[in-house]
mmCIF file of N, CA and C in Angstrom:
data_model
loop_
_atom_site.group_PDB
_atom_site.id
_atom_site.type_symbol
_atom_site.label_atom_id
_atom_site.label_comp_id
_atom_site.label_asym_id
_atom_site.label_seq_id
_atom_site.Cartn_x
_atom_site.Cartn_y
_atom_site.Cartn_z
ATOM 1 N N ALA A 225 35.570 36.778 -9.611
ATOM 2 C CA ALA A 225 36.340 35.639 -10.144
ATOM 3 C C ALA A 225 36.303 34.622 -8.943
ATOM 4 N N ILE A 226 36.424 35.014 -7.701
ATOM 5 C CA ILE A 226 36.387 34.213 -6.628
ATOM 6 C C ILE A 226 35.045 33.455 -6.388
ATOM 7 N N ARG A 227 33.944 34.278 -6.568
ATOM 8 C CA ARG A 227 32.663 33.582 -6.509
ATOM 9 C C ARG A 227 32.397 32.499 -7.633
ATOM 10 N N LEU A 228 32.778 32.775 -8.817
ATOM 11 C CA LEU A 228 32.699 32.027 -9.875
ATOM 12 C C LEU A 228 33.525 30.677 -9.687
ATOM 13 N N CYS A 229 34.689 30.702 -9.167
ATOM 14 C CA CYS A 229 35.572 29.669 -8.777
ATOM 15 C C CYS A 229 34.829 28.841 -7.673
ATOM 16 N N ALA A 230 34.203 29.378 -6.699
ATOM 17 C CA ALA A 230 33.443 28.687 -5.757
ATOM 18 C C ALA A 230 32.226 28.012 -6.212
ATOM 19 N N ILE A 231 31.502 28.596 -7.177
ATOM 20 C CA ILE A 231 30.433 27.885 -7.791
ATOM 21 C C ILE A 231 30.925 26.676 -8.543
ATOM 22 N N CYS A 232 31.993 26.840 -9.285
ATOM 23 C CA CYS A 232 32.644 25.608 -10.071
ATOM 24 C C CYS A 232 32.990 24.541 -9.004
ATOM 25 N N TYR A 233 33.656 24.846 -7.882
ATOM 26 C CA TYR A 233 33.967 23.980 -6.859
ATOM 27 C C TYR A 233 32.671 23.185 -6.302
ATOM 28 N N PHE A 234 31.697 24.083 -6.031
ATOM 29 C CA PHE A 234 30.437 23.597 -5.522
ATOM 30 C C PHE A 234 29.947 22.526 -6.392
ATOM 31 N N PHE A 235 29.746 22.823 -7.738
ATOM 32 C CA PHE A 235 29.119 21.763 -8.602
ATOM 33 C C PHE A 235 30.048 20.620 -8.920
ATOM 34 N N ALA A 236 31.353 20.871 -8.908
ATOM 35 C CA ALA A 236 32.314 19.641 -8.993
ATOM 36 C C ALA A 236 32.135 18.854 -7.799
ATOM 37 N N PHE A 237 32.099 19.320 -6.589
ATOM 38 C CA PHE A 237 31.991 18.392 -5.467
ATOM 39 C C PHE A 237 30.652 17.878 -5.382
ATOM 40 N N LEU A 238 29.554 18.443 -5.764
ATOM 41 C CA LEU A 238 28.193 17.908 -5.826
ATOM 42 C C LEU A 238 28.183 16.721 -6.888
ATOM 43 N N GLY A 239 28.764 16.933 -8.022
ATOM 44 C CA GLY A 239 28.766 15.957 -8.996
ATOM 45 C C GLY A 239 29.568 14.684 -8.604
ATOM 46 N N ASN A 240 30.589 14.839 -7.852
ATOM 47 C CA ASN A 240 31.291 13.763 -7.285
ATOM 48 C C ASN A 240 30.771 13.089 -6.237
ATOM 49 N N ALA A 241 29.972 13.786 -5.282
ATOM 50 C CA ALA A 241 29.212 13.276 -4.224
ATOM 51 C C ALA A 241 28.110 12.394 -4.696
ATOM 52 N N ILE A 242 27.561 12.801 -5.935
ATOM 53 C CA ILE A 242 26.426 12.141 -6.559
ATOM 54 C C ILE A 242 26.922 10.864 -7.294
ATOM 55 N N ASP A 243 27.834 11.264 -8.177
ATOM 56 C CA ASP A 243 28.367 10.204 -9.243
ATOM 57 C C ASP A 243 29.422 9.286 -8.691
ATOM 58 N N GLY A 244 30.124 9.883 -7.572
ATOM 59 C CA GLY A 244 31.322 9.245 -7.164
ATOM 60 C C GLY A 244 31.172 7.696 -6.879
ATOM 61 N N PRO A 245 30.158 7.312 -6.159
ATOM 62 C CA PRO A 245 30.112 5.884 -5.824
ATOM 63 C C PRO A 245 30.048 4.999 -7.147
ATOM 64 N N VAL A 246 29.344 5.458 -8.227
ATOM 65 C CA VAL A 246 29.360 4.616 -9.468
ATOM 66 C C VAL A 246 30.628 4.768 -10.236
ATOM 67 N N MET A 247 31.221 5.998 -10.240
ATOM 68 C CA MET A 247 32.581 6.214 -10.833
ATOM 69 C C MET A 247 33.743 5.244 -10.300
ATOM 70 N N TRP A 248 33.707 5.300 -8.976
ATOM 71 C CA TRP A 248 34.791 4.584 -8.315
ATOM 72 C C TRP A 248 34.507 3.151 -8.157
ATOM 73 N N ALA A 249 33.168 2.756 -8.341
ATOM 74 C CA ALA A 249 33.044 1.319 -8.308
ATOM 75 C C ALA A 249 33.478 0.783 -9.643
ATOM 76 N N CYS A 250 33.446 1.544 -10.677
ATOM 77 C CA CYS A 250 33.909 0.996 -12.077
ATOM 78 C C CYS A 250 35.468 1.012 -12.235
ATOM 79 N N THR A 251 36.018 2.022 -11.632
ATOM 80 C CA THR A 251 37.606 2.313 -11.597
ATOM 81 C C THR A 251 37.876 2.714 -10.246
ATOM 82 N N GLU A 252 38.712 1.818 -9.582
ATOM 83 C CA GLU A 252 39.118 2.272 -8.273
ATOM 84 C C GLU A 252 40.128 3.512 -8.257
ATOM 85 N N PRO A 253 39.992 4.379 -7.299
ATOM 86 C CA PRO A 253 41.025 5.591 -7.273
ATOM 87 C C PRO A 253 42.325 4.871 -6.764
ATOM 88 N N HIS A 254 43.379 5.660 -7.027
ATOM 89 C CA HIS A 254 44.659 5.266 -6.684
ATOM 90 C C HIS A 254 45.228 6.268 -5.683
ATOM 91 N N GLY A 255 46.478 5.986 -5.196
ATOM 92 C CA GLY A 255 47.136 6.859 -4.288
ATOM 93 C C GLY A 255 46.754 6.563 -2.884
ATOM 94 N N GLY A 256 46.193 5.401 -2.642
ATOM 95 C CA GLY A 256 45.820 5.017 -1.300
ATOM 96 C C GLY A 256 44.412 5.413 -0.722
ATOM 97 N N TRP A 257 43.754 6.033 -1.664
ATOM 98 C CA TRP A 257 42.356 6.531 -1.259
ATOM 99 C C TRP A 257 41.309 5.438 -1.713
ATOM 100 N N THR A 258 40.193 5.405 -1.041
ATOM 101 C CA THR A 258 39.176 4.581 -1.529
ATOM 102 C C THR A 258 38.138 5.413 -2.142
ATOM 103 N N GLY A 259 37.216 4.903 -2.822
ATOM 104 C CA GLY A 259 35.954 5.752 -3.357
ATOM 105 C C GLY A 259 35.163 6.322 -2.282
ATOM 106 N N THR A 260 34.915 5.544 -1.186
ATOM 107 C CA THR A 260 34.274 6.113 -0.154
ATOM 108 C C THR A 260 34.742 7.228 0.571
ATOM 109 N N GLN A 261 36.159 7.149 0.592
ATOM 110 C CA GLN A 261 36.818 8.297 1.254
ATOM 111 C C GLN A 261 36.827 9.484 0.392
ATOM 112 N N LEU A 262 36.901 9.446 -1.040
ATOM 113 C CA LEU A 262 36.873 10.582 -1.900
ATOM 114 C C LEU A 262 35.290 11.139 -1.837
ATOM 115 N N VAL A 263 34.395 10.265 -1.844
ATOM 116 C CA VAL A 263 33.001 10.814 -1.806
ATOM 117 C C VAL A 263 32.682 11.559 -0.485
ATOM 118 N N SER A 264 33.257 11.102 0.532
ATOM 119 C CA SER A 264 33.106 11.721 1.850
ATOM 120 C C SER A 264 33.782 13.159 1.810
ATOM 121 N N ILE A 265 35.090 13.174 1.279
ATOM 122 C CA ILE A 265 35.726 14.388 1.204
ATOM 123 C C ILE A 265 34.901 15.523 0.286
ATOM 124 N N ASN A 266 34.336 14.899 -0.679
ATOM 125 C CA ASN A 266 33.582 15.845 -1.526
ATOM 126 C C ASN A 266 32.293 16.210 -0.870
ATOM 127 N N ARG A 267 31.738 15.571 -0.241
ATOM 128 C CA ARG A 267 30.449 15.923 0.572
ATOM 129 C C ARG A 267 30.720 16.928 1.578
ATOM 130 N N VAL A 268 31.939 16.708 2.393
ATOM 131 C CA VAL A 268 32.271 17.744 3.352
ATOM 132 C C VAL A 268 32.701 19.077 2.702
ATOM 133 N N ALA A 269 33.247 19.021 1.465
ATOM 134 C CA ALA A 269 33.803 20.214 0.819
ATOM 135 C C ALA A 269 32.574 20.973 0.241
ATOM 136 N N LEU A 270 31.413 20.526 0.228
ATOM 137 C CA LEU A 270 30.323 21.248 -0.243
ATOM 138 C C LEU A 270 30.044 22.434 0.577
ATOM 139 N N ALA A 271 30.127 22.224 1.872
ATOM 140 C CA ALA A 271 29.866 23.372 2.759
ATOM 141 C C ALA A 271 30.860 24.636 2.660
ATOM 142 N N PRO A 272 32.067 24.396 2.580
ATOM 143 C CA PRO A 272 33.061 25.684 2.449
ATOM 144 C C PRO A 272 32.862 26.150 1.105
ATOM 145 N N ALA A 273 32.457 25.387 0.210
ATOM 146 C CA ALA A 273 32.305 25.966 -1.234
ATOM 147 C C ALA A 273 31.144 26.903 -1.246
ATOM 148 N N LEU A 274 30.017 26.432 -0.537
ATOM 149 C CA LEU A 274 28.864 27.245 -0.554
ATOM 150 C C LEU A 274 29.082 28.564 0.331
ATOM 151 N N VAL A 275 29.903 28.449 1.352
ATOM 152 C CA VAL A 275 30.315 29.607 2.093
ATOM 153 C C VAL A 275 30.955 30.665 1.233
ATOM 154 N N VAL A 276 31.956 30.233 0.306
ATOM 155 C CA VAL A 276 32.682 31.129 -0.451
ATOM 156 C C VAL A 276 31.797 31.820 -1.594
ATOM 157 N N VAL A 277 30.756 30.957 -2.010
ATOM 158 C CA VAL A 277 29.827 31.511 -2.907
ATOM 159 C C VAL A 277 28.995 32.794 -2.489
ATOM 160 N N PHE A 278 28.774 32.823 -1.103
ATOM 161 C CA PHE A 278 28.159 33.895 -0.513
ATOM 162 C C PHE A 278 29.022 34.874 0.120
ATOM 163 N N PHE A 279 30.179 34.484 0.543
ATOM 164 C CA PHE A 279 31.252 35.359 1.186
ATOM 165 C C PHE A 279 32.575 35.155 0.493
ATOM 166 N N PRO A 280 32.780 35.754 -0.669
ATOM 167 C CA PRO A 280 34.019 35.444 -1.473
ATOM 168 C C PRO A 280 35.276 35.744 -0.816
ATOM 169 N N ARG A 281 35.283 36.670 0.183
ATOM 170 C CA ARG A 281 36.388 37.169 0.863
ATOM 171 C C ARG A 281 36.836 36.058 2.140
ATOM 172 N N CYS A 282 36.083 35.100 2.277
ATOM 173 C CA CYS A 282 36.362 34.145 3.282
ATOM 174 C C CYS A 282 37.313 33.095 2.924
ATOM 175 N N TRP A 283 38.616 33.545 2.868
ATOM 176 C CA TRP A 283 39.661 32.559 2.411
ATOM 177 C C TRP A 283 39.863 31.391 3.009
ATOM 178 N N PRO A 284 39.488 31.319 4.310
ATOM 179 C CA PRO A 284 39.788 29.894 5.122
ATOM 180 C C PRO A 284 38.703 28.961 4.485
ATOM 181 N N ALA A 285 37.592 29.185 4.122
ATOM 182 C CA ALA A 285 36.785 28.359 3.562
ATOM 183 C C ALA A 285 37.214 27.850 1.974
ATOM 184 N N LEU A 286 37.746 28.871 1.392
ATOM 185 C CA LEU A 286 38.481 28.507 0.081
ATOM 186 C C LEU A 286 39.569 27.591 0.283
ATOM 187 N N ALA A 287 40.293 28.008 1.319
ATOM 188 C CA ALA A 287 41.470 27.197 1.696
ATOM 189 C C ALA A 287 41.107 25.598 2.051
ATOM 190 N N ALA A 288 39.785 25.412 2.384
ATOM 191 C CA ALA A 288 39.399 24.081 2.677
ATOM 192 C C ALA A 288 39.006 23.277 1.430
ATOM 193 N N CYS A 289 38.601 24.131 0.392
ATOM 194 C CA CYS A 289 38.141 23.629 -0.979
ATOM 195 C C CYS A 289 39.457 23.133 -1.782
ATOM 196 N N TRP A 290 40.440 23.918 -1.764
ATOM 197 C CA TRP A 290 41.494 23.653 -2.563
ATOM 198 C C TRP A 290 42.026 22.255 -2.465
ATOM 199 N N PRO A 291 42.433 21.899 -1.170
ATOM 200 C CA PRO A 291 43.168 20.601 -0.994
ATOM 201 C C PRO A 291 42.062 19.452 -1.135
ATOM 202 N N ALA A 292 40.816 19.699 -0.878
ATOM 203 C CA ALA A 292 39.778 18.625 -1.226
ATOM 204 C C ALA A 292 39.742 18.409 -2.640
ATOM 205 N N TRP A 293 39.748 19.424 -3.501
ATOM 206 C CA TRP A 293 39.766 19.167 -4.999
ATOM 207 C C TRP A 293 41.055 18.611 -5.428
ATOM 208 N N HIS A 294 42.115 18.988 -4.952
ATOM 209 C CA HIS A 294 43.464 18.438 -5.389
ATOM 210 C C HIS A 294 43.507 17.055 -5.116
ATOM 211 N N VAL A 295 43.179 16.605 -3.872
ATOM 212 C CA VAL A 295 43.169 15.164 -3.617
ATOM 213 C C VAL A 295 42.335 14.493 -4.615
ATOM 214 N N THR A 296 41.035 14.854 -4.824
ATOM 215 C CA THR A 296 40.196 14.299 -5.745
ATOM 216 C C THR A 296 40.679 14.148 -7.097
ATOM 217 N N ALA A 297 41.156 15.308 -7.547
ATOM 218 C CA ALA A 297 41.660 15.295 -9.051
ATOM 219 C C ALA A 297 42.939 14.480 -9.199
ATOM 220 N N MET A 298 43.896 14.528 -8.344
ATOM 221 C CA MET A 298 45.091 13.763 -8.372
ATOM 222 C C MET A 298 44.867 12.309 -8.185
ATOM 223 N N HIS A 299 43.906 11.752 -7.326
ATOM 224 C CA HIS A 299 43.747 10.514 -6.968
ATOM 225 C C HIS A 299 42.603 9.788 -7.315
ATOM 226 N N GLY A 300 41.758 10.464 -8.176
ATOM 227 C CA GLY A 300 40.414 10.021 -8.620
ATOM 228 C C GLY A 300 40.419 9.124 -9.857
ATOM 229 N N SER A 301 41.440 8.592 -10.158
ATOM 230 C CA SER A 301 41.655 7.645 -11.331
ATOM 231 C C SER A 301 41.523 8.358 -12.670
ATOM 232 N N ASP A 302 41.065 7.554 -13.628
ATOM 233 C CA ASP A 302 40.960 7.967 -15.069
ATOM 234 C C ASP A 302 39.859 8.998 -15.326
ATOM 235 N N TRP A 303 38.985 9.071 -14.252
ATOM 236 C CA TRP A 303 37.893 10.131 -14.478
ATOM 237 C C TRP A 303 38.296 11.602 -14.414
ATOM 238 N N PHE A 304 39.598 11.772 -13.975
ATOM 239 C CA PHE A 304 40.013 13.199 -13.733
ATOM 240 C C PHE A 304 41.252 13.602 -14.581
ATOM 241 N N PHE A 305 41.246 13.152 -15.813
ATOM 242 C CA PHE A 305 42.348 13.569 -16.691
ATOM 243 C C PHE A 305 41.919 14.504 -17.822
ATOM 244 N N PHE A 306 40.796 15.114 -17.684
ATOM 245 C CA PHE A 306 40.364 16.115 -18.578
ATOM 246 C C PHE A 306 41.099 17.376 -18.278
ATOM 247 N N GLY A 307 41.122 18.395 -19.128
ATOM 248 C CA GLY A 307 41.877 19.613 -18.891
ATOM 249 C C GLY A 307 41.314 20.378 -17.697
ATOM 250 N N TRP A 308 39.985 20.469 -17.579
ATOM 251 C CA TRP A 308 39.381 21.251 -16.664
ATOM 252 C C TRP A 308 39.663 20.957 -15.297
ATOM 253 N N ASP A 309 39.747 19.678 -15.063
ATOM 254 C CA ASP A 309 40.269 19.184 -13.646
ATOM 255 C C ASP A 309 41.470 19.897 -13.006
ATOM 256 N N GLN A 310 42.542 19.747 -13.840
ATOM 257 C CA GLN A 310 43.625 20.473 -13.342
ATOM 258 C C GLN A 310 43.594 21.999 -13.511
ATOM 259 N N MET A 311 42.835 22.509 -14.396
ATOM 260 C CA MET A 311 42.524 23.925 -14.449
ATOM 261 C C MET A 311 41.924 24.435 -13.275
ATOM 262 N N LEU A 312 40.848 23.777 -12.671
ATOM 263 C CA LEU A 312 40.212 24.008 -11.459
ATOM 264 C C LEU A 312 41.164 24.090 -10.338
ATOM 265 N N ASP A 313 42.039 23.115 -10.360
ATOM 266 C CA ASP A 313 43.139 22.975 -9.213
ATOM 267 C C ASP A 313 43.930 24.331 -9.288
ATOM 268 N N GLU A 314 44.364 24.631 -10.501
ATOM 269 C CA GLU A 314 45.221 25.975 -10.623
ATOM 270 C C GLU A 314 44.506 27.227 -10.301
ATOM 271 N N ILE A 315 43.275 27.276 -10.880
ATOM 272 C CA ILE A 315 42.521 28.558 -10.648
ATOM 273 C C ILE A 315 42.147 28.601 -9.186
ATOM 274 N N GLY A 316 41.796 27.426 -8.533
ATOM 275 C CA GLY A 316 41.351 27.538 -7.069
ATOM 276 C C GLY A 316 42.610 28.010 -6.274
ATOM 277 N N PHE A 317 43.862 27.668 -6.594
ATOM 278 C CA PHE A 317 44.894 28.213 -5.879
ATOM 279 C C PHE A 317 45.122 29.614 -6.097
ATOM 280 N N LEU A 318 45.019 30.089 -7.296
ATOM 281 C CA LEU A 318 45.276 31.558 -7.517
ATOM 282 C C LEU A 318 44.023 32.269 -6.865
ATOM 283 N N CYS A 319 42.816 31.749 -6.950
ATOM 284 C CA CYS A 319 41.601 32.604 -6.318
ATOM 285 C C CYS A 319 41.892 32.564 -4.695
ATOM 286 N N LEU A 320 42.581 31.466 -4.173
ATOM 287 C CA LEU A 320 42.844 31.485 -2.714
ATOM 288 C C LEU A 320 43.758 32.660 -2.405
ATOM 289 N N LEU A 321 44.780 32.849 -3.274
ATOM 290 C CA LEU A 321 45.764 33.868 -3.014
ATOM 291 C C LEU A 321 45.043 35.263 -3.209
ATOM 292 N N LEU A 322 44.270 35.466 -4.140
ATOM 293 C CA LEU A 322 43.434 36.528 -4.370
ATOM 294 C C LEU A 322 42.429 36.890 -3.221
ATOM 295 N N ALA A 323 41.907 35.967 -2.670
ATOM 296 C CA ALA A 323 40.943 36.144 -1.542
ATOM 297 C C ALA A 323 41.664 36.518 -0.164
ATOM 298 N N ALA A 324 42.932 35.989 -0.068
ATOM 299 C CA ALA A 324 43.682 36.301 1.147
ATOM 300 C C ALA A 324 44.261 37.617 1.074
ATOM 301 N N SER A 325 44.467 38.346 -0.149
ATOM 302 C CA SER A 325 45.099 39.506 -0.289
ATOM 303 C C SER A 325 44.136 40.646 -0.078
#
């Protein structure tokens, strides 16, 4: 379950790193974040997500993924109001607790 969550994080971060400049040029993010900042957060978060794919018990790397996704999903404007965006936020937090136990 933890590895699957990390794979979802990785591809979500990768999609935002690739498509983010176009998404946030069309609709600016809110909450004080710029599109460039959110793209940078997603690019940096690719590394810990990949670490968790190969080492699912590495909870500090998963702990770096969760806030990165939380900031992106909460402040990424209208692009992040689908059900799976909040679900990844919730599942990521539960997997973080599972990996730490």
